[in-house]
Every structure is written in C-alpha cells, then in structure tokens.
Coordinates of C-alpha atoms in Angstrom, one line a residue:
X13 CA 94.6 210.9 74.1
X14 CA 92.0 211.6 71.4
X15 CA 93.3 215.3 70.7
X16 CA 97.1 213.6 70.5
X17 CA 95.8 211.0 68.2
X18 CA 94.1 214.1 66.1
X19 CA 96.8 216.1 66.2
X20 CA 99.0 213.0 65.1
X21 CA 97.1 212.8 61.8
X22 CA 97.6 216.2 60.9
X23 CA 101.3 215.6 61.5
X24 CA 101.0 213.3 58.9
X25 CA 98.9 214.6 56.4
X26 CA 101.3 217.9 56.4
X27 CA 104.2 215.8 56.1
X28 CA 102.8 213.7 53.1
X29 CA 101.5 217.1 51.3
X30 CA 105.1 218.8 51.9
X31 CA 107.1 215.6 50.5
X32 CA 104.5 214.7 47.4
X33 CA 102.2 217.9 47.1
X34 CA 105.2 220.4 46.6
X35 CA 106.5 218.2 43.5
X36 CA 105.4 217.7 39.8
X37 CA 103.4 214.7 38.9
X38 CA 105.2 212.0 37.1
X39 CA 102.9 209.4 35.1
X40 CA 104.4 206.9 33.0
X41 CA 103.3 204.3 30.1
X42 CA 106.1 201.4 29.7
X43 CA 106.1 199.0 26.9
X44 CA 109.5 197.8 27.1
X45 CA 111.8 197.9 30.2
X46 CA 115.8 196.8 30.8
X47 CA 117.7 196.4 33.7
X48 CA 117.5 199.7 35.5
X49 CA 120.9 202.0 34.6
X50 CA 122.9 203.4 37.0
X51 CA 121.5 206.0 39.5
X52 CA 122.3 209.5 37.7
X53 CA 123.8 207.9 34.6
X54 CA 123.6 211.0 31.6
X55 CA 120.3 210.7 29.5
X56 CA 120.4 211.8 26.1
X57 CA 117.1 214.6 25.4
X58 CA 115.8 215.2 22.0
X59 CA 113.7 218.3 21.9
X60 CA 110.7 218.4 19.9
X61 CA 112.3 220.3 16.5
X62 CA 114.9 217.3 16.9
X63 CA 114.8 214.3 14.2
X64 CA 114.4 210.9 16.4
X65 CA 117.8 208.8 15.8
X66 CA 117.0 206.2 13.6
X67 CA 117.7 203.1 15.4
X68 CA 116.4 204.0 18.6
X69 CA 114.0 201.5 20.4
X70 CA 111.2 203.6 22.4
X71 CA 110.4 202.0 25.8
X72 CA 107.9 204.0 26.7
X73 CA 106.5 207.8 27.9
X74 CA 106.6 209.9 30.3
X75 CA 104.8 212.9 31.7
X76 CA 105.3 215.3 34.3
X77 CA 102.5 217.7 35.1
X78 CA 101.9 220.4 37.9
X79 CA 100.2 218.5 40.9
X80 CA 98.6 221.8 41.4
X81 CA 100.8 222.5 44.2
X82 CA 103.9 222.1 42.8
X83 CA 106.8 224.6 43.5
X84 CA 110.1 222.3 42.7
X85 CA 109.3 222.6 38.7
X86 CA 111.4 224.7 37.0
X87 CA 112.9 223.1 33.5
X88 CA 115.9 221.6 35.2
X89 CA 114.2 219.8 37.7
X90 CA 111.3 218.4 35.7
X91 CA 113.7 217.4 33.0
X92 CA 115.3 215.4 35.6
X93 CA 112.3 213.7 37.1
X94 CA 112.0 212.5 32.9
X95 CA 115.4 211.0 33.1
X96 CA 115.0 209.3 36.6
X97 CA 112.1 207.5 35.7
X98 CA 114.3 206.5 32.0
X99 CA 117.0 205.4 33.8
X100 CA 114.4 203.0 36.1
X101 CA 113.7 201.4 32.9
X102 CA 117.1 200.9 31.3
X103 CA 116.5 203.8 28.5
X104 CA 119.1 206.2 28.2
X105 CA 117.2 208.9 25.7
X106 CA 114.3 210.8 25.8
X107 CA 112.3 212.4 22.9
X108 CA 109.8 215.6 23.8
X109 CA 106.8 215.7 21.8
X110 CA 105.3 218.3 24.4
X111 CA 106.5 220.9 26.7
X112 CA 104.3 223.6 27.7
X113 CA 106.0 226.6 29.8
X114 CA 105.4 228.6 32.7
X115 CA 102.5 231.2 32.5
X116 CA 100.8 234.0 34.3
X117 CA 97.5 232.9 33.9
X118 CA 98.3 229.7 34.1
X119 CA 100.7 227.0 35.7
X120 CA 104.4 227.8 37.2
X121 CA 105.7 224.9 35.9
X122 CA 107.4 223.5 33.1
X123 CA 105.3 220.7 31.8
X124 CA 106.9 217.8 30.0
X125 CA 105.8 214.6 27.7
X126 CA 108.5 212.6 26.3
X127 CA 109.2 209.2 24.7
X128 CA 111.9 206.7 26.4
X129 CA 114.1 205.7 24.0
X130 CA 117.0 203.2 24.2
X131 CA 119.6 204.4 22.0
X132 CA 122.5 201.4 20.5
X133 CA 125.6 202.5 22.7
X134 CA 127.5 203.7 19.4
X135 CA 124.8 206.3 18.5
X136 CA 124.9 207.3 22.1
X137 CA 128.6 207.5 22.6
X138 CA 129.0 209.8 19.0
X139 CA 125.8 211.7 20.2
X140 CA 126.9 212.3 23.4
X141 CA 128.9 215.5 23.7
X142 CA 126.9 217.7 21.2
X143 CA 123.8 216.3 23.1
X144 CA 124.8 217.3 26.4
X145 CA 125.5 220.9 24.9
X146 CA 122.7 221.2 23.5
X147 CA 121.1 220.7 27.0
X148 CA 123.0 223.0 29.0
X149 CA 122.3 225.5 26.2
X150 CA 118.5 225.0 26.9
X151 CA 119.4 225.1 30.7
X152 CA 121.0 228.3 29.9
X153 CA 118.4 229.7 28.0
X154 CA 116.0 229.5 31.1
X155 CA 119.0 231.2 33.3
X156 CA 119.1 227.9 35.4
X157 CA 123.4 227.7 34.7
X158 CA 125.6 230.4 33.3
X159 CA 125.8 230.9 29.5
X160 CA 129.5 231.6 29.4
X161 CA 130.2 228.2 29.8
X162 CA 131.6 228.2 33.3
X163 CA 129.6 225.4 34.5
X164 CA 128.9 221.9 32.5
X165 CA 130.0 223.2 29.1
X166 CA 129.3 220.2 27.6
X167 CA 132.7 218.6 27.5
X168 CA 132.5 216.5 31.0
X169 CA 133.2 213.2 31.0
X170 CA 130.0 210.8 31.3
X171 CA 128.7 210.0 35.4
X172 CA 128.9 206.3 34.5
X173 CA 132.7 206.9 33.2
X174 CA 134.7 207.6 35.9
X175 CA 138.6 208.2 35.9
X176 CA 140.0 206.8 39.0
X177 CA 139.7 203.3 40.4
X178 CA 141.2 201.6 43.6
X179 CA 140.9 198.1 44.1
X180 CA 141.5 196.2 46.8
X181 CA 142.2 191.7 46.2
X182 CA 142.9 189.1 47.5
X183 CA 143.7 185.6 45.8
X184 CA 145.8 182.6 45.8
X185 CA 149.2 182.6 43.7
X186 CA 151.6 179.5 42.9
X187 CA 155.8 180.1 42.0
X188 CA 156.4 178.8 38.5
X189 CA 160.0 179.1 38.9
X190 CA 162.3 176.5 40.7
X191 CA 162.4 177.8 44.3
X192 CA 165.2 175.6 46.4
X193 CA 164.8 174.6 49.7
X194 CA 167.8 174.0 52.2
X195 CA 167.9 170.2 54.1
X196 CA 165.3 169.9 56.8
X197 CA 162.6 172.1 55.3
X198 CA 159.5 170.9 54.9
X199 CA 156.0 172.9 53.3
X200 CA 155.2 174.0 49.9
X201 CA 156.3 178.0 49.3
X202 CA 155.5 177.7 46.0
X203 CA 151.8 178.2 47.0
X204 CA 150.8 181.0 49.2
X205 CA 148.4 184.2 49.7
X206 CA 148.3 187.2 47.2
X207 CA 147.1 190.6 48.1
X208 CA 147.2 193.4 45.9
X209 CA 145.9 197.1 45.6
X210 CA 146.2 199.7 42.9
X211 CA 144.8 202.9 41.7
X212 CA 144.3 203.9 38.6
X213 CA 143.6 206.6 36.3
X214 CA 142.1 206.4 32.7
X215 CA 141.2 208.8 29.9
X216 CA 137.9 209.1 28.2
X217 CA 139.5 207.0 25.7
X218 CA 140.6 204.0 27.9
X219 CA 144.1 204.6 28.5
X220 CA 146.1 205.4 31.6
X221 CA 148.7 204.9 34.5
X222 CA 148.3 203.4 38.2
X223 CA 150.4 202.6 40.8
X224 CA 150.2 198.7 42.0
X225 CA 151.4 196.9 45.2
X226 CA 151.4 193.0 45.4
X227 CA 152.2 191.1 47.6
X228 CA 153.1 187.4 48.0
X229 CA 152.9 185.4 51.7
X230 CA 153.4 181.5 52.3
X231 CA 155.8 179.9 54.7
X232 CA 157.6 176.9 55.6
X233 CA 158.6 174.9 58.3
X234 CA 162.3 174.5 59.3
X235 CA 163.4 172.6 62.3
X236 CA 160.1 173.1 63.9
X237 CA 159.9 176.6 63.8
X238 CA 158.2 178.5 61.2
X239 CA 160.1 180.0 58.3
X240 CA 157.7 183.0 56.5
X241 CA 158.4 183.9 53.1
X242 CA 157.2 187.3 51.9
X243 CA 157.5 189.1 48.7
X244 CA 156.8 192.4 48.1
X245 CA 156.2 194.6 44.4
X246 CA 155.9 198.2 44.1
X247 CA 155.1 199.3 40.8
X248 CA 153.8 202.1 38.0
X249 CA 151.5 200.6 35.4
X250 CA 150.6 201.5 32.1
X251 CA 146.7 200.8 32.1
X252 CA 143.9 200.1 29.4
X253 CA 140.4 199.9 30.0
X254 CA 136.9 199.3 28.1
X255 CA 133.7 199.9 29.2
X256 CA 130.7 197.3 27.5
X257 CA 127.5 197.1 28.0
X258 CA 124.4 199.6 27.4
X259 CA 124.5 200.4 30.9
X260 CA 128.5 200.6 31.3
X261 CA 128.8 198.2 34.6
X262 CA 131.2 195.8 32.6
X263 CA 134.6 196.9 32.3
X264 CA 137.9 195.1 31.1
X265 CA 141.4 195.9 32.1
X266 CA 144.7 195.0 31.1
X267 CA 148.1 196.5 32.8
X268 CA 151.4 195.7 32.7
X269 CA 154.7 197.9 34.7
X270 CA 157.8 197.7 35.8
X271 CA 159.3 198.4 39.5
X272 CA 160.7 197.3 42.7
X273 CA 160.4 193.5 44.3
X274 CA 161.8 192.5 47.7
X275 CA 162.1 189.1 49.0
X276 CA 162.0 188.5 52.8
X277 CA 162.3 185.1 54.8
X278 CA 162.2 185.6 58.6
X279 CA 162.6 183.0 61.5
X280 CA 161.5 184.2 64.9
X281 CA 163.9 187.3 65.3
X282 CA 166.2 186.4 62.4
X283 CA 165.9 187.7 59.0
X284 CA 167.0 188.8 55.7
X285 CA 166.0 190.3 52.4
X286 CA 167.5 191.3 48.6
X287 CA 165.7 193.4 46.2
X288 CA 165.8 193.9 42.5
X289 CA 163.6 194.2 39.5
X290 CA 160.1 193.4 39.0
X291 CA 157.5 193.2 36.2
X292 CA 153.8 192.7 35.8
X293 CA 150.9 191.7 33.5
X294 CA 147.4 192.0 34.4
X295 CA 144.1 191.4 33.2
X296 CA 140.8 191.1 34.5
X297 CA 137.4 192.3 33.8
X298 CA 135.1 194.2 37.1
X299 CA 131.2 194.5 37.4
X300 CA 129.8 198.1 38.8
X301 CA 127.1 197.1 41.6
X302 CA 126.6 200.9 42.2
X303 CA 128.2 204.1 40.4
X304 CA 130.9 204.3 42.9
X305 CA 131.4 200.3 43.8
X306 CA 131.8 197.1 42.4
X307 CA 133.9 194.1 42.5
X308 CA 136.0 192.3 40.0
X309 CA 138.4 189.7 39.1
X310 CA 141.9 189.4 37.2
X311 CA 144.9 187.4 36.8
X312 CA 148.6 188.5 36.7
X313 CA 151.9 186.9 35.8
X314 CA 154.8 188.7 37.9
X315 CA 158.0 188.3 37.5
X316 CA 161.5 189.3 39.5
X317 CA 165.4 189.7 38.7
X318 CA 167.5 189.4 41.8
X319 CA 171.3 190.0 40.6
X320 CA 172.7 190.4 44.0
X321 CA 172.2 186.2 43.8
X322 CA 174.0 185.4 40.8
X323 CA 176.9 184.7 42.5
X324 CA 174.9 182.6 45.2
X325 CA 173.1 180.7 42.4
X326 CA 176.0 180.0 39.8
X327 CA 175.6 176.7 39.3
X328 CA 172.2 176.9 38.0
X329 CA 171.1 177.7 34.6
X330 CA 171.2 181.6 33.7
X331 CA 167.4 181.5 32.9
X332 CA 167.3 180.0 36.4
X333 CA 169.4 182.6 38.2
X334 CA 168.2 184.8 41.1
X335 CA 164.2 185.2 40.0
X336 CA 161.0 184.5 40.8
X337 CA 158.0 183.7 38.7
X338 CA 154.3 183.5 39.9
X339 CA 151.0 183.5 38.4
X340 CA 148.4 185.1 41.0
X341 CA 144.5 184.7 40.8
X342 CA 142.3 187.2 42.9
X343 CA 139.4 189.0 43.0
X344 CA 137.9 192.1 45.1
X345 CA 136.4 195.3 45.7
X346 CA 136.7 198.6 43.1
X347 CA 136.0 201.9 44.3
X348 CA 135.5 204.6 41.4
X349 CA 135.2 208.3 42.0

C-alpha cells in the first residue's frame, strides 16, 4: 500500500510538471483592473519601435519568461499568454518594451514584457485593422502563418463582433385594436402569450436582414368550451445594431419588416383561419454573458391587414376594418456565432 501510495505521488508530480513545467512563466504587476473582457476578445499589440496611443490608460505589466522547461513558447503562443492575462483585467492593448528571441546558447523561447493598456473604444475601433495586420505580419515573419495572406490577413471582423444572432423570447402582448366578441363569450383575448424567434445577420457596420416569427396565443371561453385564438407572423427584417461598451457585451437593435400573418380560432375539432399582411417594429437592447450567449429584451408593435374581412366587417370604420394591432413585451436567450 506504501509502494501504491509512492507511486501515486509520482503520478502527480509528472502530471503537475507536464501541465505547468512545459509552459512559459507568466508574472504580472496590476495597478488598475476592469471587468474582465470576453474570453478571446482581439487585443491590440504595440511593438517596441511603436509610439504608445496617447490616451491610453496602462493597467499594468506583464512578463512571460522561459520556466526553464518550457517547449509551448514560440512568438504566437507567448504573445497570447500576454493578451489572456489583459483580457482578465479588462485591458484590451498591450505595449512591449522587451522581447528577447530564441537563441542557441541560450533560451528557446520568445520572451515578452509588456504594458496593459486600456485603449478609449474610438482609438481601438480606428486602430484596429492596421493593428491586427501589423500582427500577422510579425506572425509571418517568424513563419508561424503564411505571408501570402491566406490566413488572417488582417481584414476579419473582431471575435467580440459576431454576424449572426438567433434569439429565442417569450413575453406577454395586449391587442390595441377593437377585437369583437360574439354573444356568450366570455375572457379577455386582448391579452395573451407572445413567442417569437429570429435570426439575424449584421455587417461590420451594424446593418442587416433577419428572418422573424411571432406569435400570439390567448383564448376564450364560449359556451363552456374553450375557444383558442392564435396568430401567427412570418417575416424578413431589415435590421440595425450597435455594439457599446469597452468590452462590447451591450448591444442595441432596432428592426422593422413586412410579411405574412394568419389568424386562427379553433373549438375542439372546429376551426378556421384568414391571412393577409403583416408589419413589425422592434427594439430592444441584449447583454453578452459569454462570446457566444446572452440574453436580452425588446419590445415590438405589430400590426395586420386582413382584406378577405372587409366585407364581414363593413359597418365599422375603415381604420377599424379587418386588422389587428398588438404591442408585445419579451425577453430571452441570443445565441451569436
């Protein structure tokens, strides 16, 4: 029992030198921290013959250094070990004032010292692109990605960006329209469930399409047997978005389209259904809780034009005829990828 106790130990002592002894050290001095960024978000890197951006705020420094066992340390991956340890602290720049490279008489690694900077979100936004090249240039320069520009040339759309959404709420709506009830029904369909889903897609600069589905449940009672009232909206959206915040995770929307509504009312086995024209406005706002989820509300005004019921409803007014109005409020899940 002694021997598998031994034997244990070693277990664990090769285990702790394969997962910490094969990677660089990282030591860091913070002065200053923010609510940690995104995992992965895009850090900004300054090299040393680069003049610091003006109004940047430095947070702290950071050094990664051969443990003296370290294989995993080529200029790539110790440049990343720098921005993981920014992005823990809310920065979203870094500044090298030292970088010594691999040598034959000496270490295998790259070794690193840089300041943590927080950059203002418009010097980061116009610095971006022209940054990012810059990096993949040094990252070709050390054959770690082609230099024909096959692979992150510099022109990719920020991690924390991404183009598609799908959201997923539910809510309550109310009818603002006049909704008639025959004799003998009793219950309030004015009020009822919403549920709606979309997907959408938006450019760099915040505009894009979707495709949206709402839908709208309640019932009523009617002779003692239960009268459900459904409608249904299928839709393509023209879409805005803007993304606030220095680490991105707030984001606004606003949408509006044009597209197909159906009512239903079924009784039992019995029912019955028109469709027509259907509009929408949206806006809501959305909160990222990871880089590929996060949750959000919004509120919409939609609005249908059944003409198949003018004939039905002529002796009402025309701004009355054959529509329904409701506002909905809701809230959910977004996925982006």
């Amino acid at each position: 029992m002694r021997h598998f106790s031994a034997s244990l130990q070693a277990l664990a002592a090769g285990a702790l030198f394969l997962t910490t002894g094969c990677s660089p050290s990282v030591y860091t001095s913070i002065q200053k921290s923010y609510p940690a960024r995104i995992e992965g978000s895009t850090v900004l890197v300054y090299d040393m013959a680069d003049s610091l951006p003006e109004p940047a705020e430095i947070l702290g420094s950071v050094t990664v250094k051969d443990s003296g066992f370290s294989v995993n340390c080529n200029y790539a991956k110790v440049m990343q070990r720098a921005k993981d340890e920014t992005n823990k602290i809310g920065g979203n720049g870094l500044h090298l004032f030292w970088h010594k490279e691999p040598s034959a008489l000496g270490s295998s690694c790259h070794r690193i010292a840089a300041h943590m900077l927080l950059l203002p979100d418009s010097v980061y936004t116009a610095s971006y692109f022209d940054n990012v090249a810059a990096q993949n240039a040094r990252l070709a320069a050390y054959g770690l990605i082609p230099a024909d520009g096959t692979v992150a040339p510099g022109r990719e759309t920020p991690k924390a960006a991404n183009n598609n959404t799908l959201t997923f709420n539910a809510g309550y709506a109310f009818i603002t329209s006049d909704f008639y009830l025959p004799a003998g029904v009793s219950g309030n369909p004015k009020q009822g469930l919403d549920i709606n889903a979309a997907y959408q897609w938006t450019s760099r600069i915040g505009i894009g399409f979707g495709l949206r589905y709402s839908g709208y449940f309640t019932s009523v009672m009617s002779e003692g047997a239960k009268l459900k009232v459904r409608l249904h909206y299928f839709a393509p959206e023209f879409v805005l978005r803007q993304e606030a915040g220095r680490n991105r995770r707030w984001a606004f929307h606003e949408s509006v389209g044009l597209g197909y509504a159906r009512y239903t009312e079924q009784m039992g086995s019995l029912s019955g259904g028109i469709g027509g024209l259907g509009f929408h406005v949206e806006v809501g706002f959305e909160y990222k809780l990871t880089q590929n989820v996060g949750i959000g509300a919004s509120v919409g005004a939609y609005g249908t034009r059944f003409s198949s019921m003018d004939d039905a409803v002529s002796q009402y007014d025309d701004d009355q005829k054959g529509g329904i109005s409701r506002i909905s409020l809701n809230g959910g899940l977004r996925f982006y990828f």
